[in-house]
Amino acid sequence: MEKRIRSSLCLPHAPVIRSYASIAGQKEGDGPMGDCFDRVEQDAYFGETTWERAESRMQADVLTRALEKGELPPAALDCIVAGDLINQCTSSTFAMRSLHVPFLGVYGACSTMAESLLLSSLLVDGGFCRNAAAVTSSHFSTAERQFRFPLSYGGQRTPTSQWTCTAAGAVVVSAEGTGVRVRGGCIGKIVDYGISDANNMGAAMAPAAADTIFRYLQDTGTAPEDYDCVVTGDLGNIGSSLLLELLRAQGVNLAVQHRDCGAMMFDEHSQDTHAGGSGCGCAASLLCGHFLPQLERGEIRRMLFAATGALLSPMSAQQGESIPCISHLVALTAEGVE
Amino acid sequence: MEKRIRSSLCLPHAPVIRSYASIAGQKEGDGPMGDCFDRVEQDAYFGETTWERAESRMQADVLTRALEKGELPPAALDCIVAGDLINQCTSSTFAMRSLHVPFLGVYGACSTMAESLLLSSLLVDGGFCRNAAAVTSSHFSTAERQFRFPLSYGGQRTPTSQWTCTAAGAVVVSAEGTGVRVRGGCIGKIVDYGISDANNMGAAMAPAAADTIFRYLQDTGTAPEDYDCVVTGDLGNIGSSLLLELLRAQGVNLAVQHRDCGAMMFDEHSQDTHAGGSGCGCAASLLCGHFLPQLERGEIRRMLFAATGALLSPMSAQQGESIPCISHLVALTAEGVE
């Protein structure tokens, strides 16, 4: 079996998703997906003294929960692949420092769940790890403080803006066992359509998702109908419409199979979240809370997971730069499905 | 051949380093290693209008140079693995956005050259990429602005502080060909000895380097005498002494084989750099400017490259957190050496 088809990857050993867990904050718990998470935490501080420590705590807790569900001690992990939105990825590194597990830090903004899951799967499929974990998180308050305004400033949000989810997800990928399998993937290319409005990231990210999904379908000779769903990370309502439009222009109709975690997370009208949810934790928590359980129960059999990231920084926005974006894709199947 | 020995990795196909390049700034060019770089740039702006754009330009240029030396077009790369110190890794993402090559962003602070080279090598060895590039950079002025004080403030530097190098390195790893080979590696664990002085990062990072080097030697049943050199990234003078001391306490004498890129980069006395050089570009540019050519010429035959990263952020320092650190290791041999 070829491991590469043009720019897409096939995983001949189809690593198994041994376990996974999700945590979400109160607002996410109050939303339409609120019942799917392993834990909904009412305290935005997660028992810590700063929001940054809260996000690290959430990330440590979600990995611990995934390990418990997989009946593995931390020492059984050959590698943790993790990242987050916060400067120098401290949510991840501070979360993982007590575990003494080999650690690969990644930065893919809100595409991190797909990047870390793809990398974990490649390390397992390549025989370099027996068990590897992919972990990420985001926190509304750490992200607002860093990327936008002090919360107490009470800035008016634009109609295109999205709401950074307080949420986290962790997936343990293993060489052995049965369950949901990682069949392939596609490493994203950086796509920049020249959008420089940091309050319209869905629009900025849609071309990256379109590029990756289109390449994967082309490379593998498959069509949207071959999947039960094709899931993007946090395009939100505006970005989702653009994605469908961009793909339609290339002859691909994704309207039936497309789901977007950002559009699913909140009730736009009652929760005042504008264009939808965002943040690494948005796609991560719905992958682990909603889609992986559906795959495990066989309610969906084949899915593509393409989280998207906007690779901007506050400084790049201040300097008037446009927003480079990326989308990594992971192909998942239910047990027994080729 | 086993791909894992406890927590270390062996690469059965021993991917080849097809080409590499280095760029350094004027101060680095004026130092004792100044003759080894492919290019020394006098203009701190690299022809751009901001330091951030300068760093991106440097990173794009160093990869272009490495591709030219390897006679490869960008399209021959199946993946670029890159990262840097700047918030949201924009030096890397902005540098690579025009290339349309699959991109994996990593964050390992100053360990990035080792992390990206190890990951590239694993992707090639595992059959997922034919050619992959590992790239990183640092820039004195972008780092000072972000991590310390505005340059015009003219803050007094402590004796233990290090000087962030303006420098970059790129390595192209290939499945086929002859040359220097990547034989193995070790993914770092996060180590935190509780040091919270952000002006003494060499001391903070030394335990992480000691942990990784000790694990690799133990796992592979080798000793320092089996290598011509064991190279750390940017421990500087103070961190280097600590590394030797920590390893001596574990029965390993690294004094003869140890080299540290941070200690090599500047003339401490005439260049006023205090404890040495630092930054992702420090280890990257000396790997590509000094050590890989030595391996290629057979002047050294076996070497371990263990770059180190301090995983702090300005906010974590302000919040009084200690500094988690990491060191990833790559084992390299000259052509024809097992």
Short mmCIF file of C-alpha atoms in Angstrom, two decimals, chain A residues 36 40 44 48 64 69 80 114 121 129 137 142 147 164 177 200 207 219 255 295 300 306 320 330:
data_model
loop_
_atom_site.label_atom_id
_atom_site.label_comp_id
_atom_site.label_asym_id
_atom_site.label_seq_id
_atom_site.Cartn_x
_atom_site.Cartn_y
_atom_site.Cartn_z
CA CYS A 36 -21.96 15.51 24.70
CA VAL A 40 -18.84 20.76 31.83
CA ALA A 44 -14.04 29.63 34.46
CA GLU A 48 -6.90 27.96 39.69
CA THR A 64 -5.95 12.48 32.36
CA LYS A 69 -10.96 5.92 29.80
CA ILE A 80 2.25 13.77 23.61
CA ALA A 114 -6.14 17.93 13.36
CA SER A 121 -1.18 8.87 13.98
CA CYS A 129 5.28 5.18 19.09
CA SER A 137 -7.46 23.58 24.37
CA THR A 142 -7.04 33.81 27.83
CA PHE A 147 -5.86 38.63 20.93
CA THR A 164 -13.51 31.51 21.46
CA GLY A 177 -6.64 -2.65 19.61
CA ASN A 200 -13.67 37.74 10.17
CA PRO A 207 -10.03 28.88 1.43
CA ASP A 219 -5.80 12.51 -4.42
CA ALA A 255 -23.67 20.82 1.25
CA LEU A 295 -18.10 6.69 14.92
CA ILE A 300 -21.35 7.36 11.16
CA ALA A 306 -10.47 19.14 8.76
CA GLY A 320 -1.63 45.41 8.69
CA VAL A 330 -7.62 13.38 9.19
#
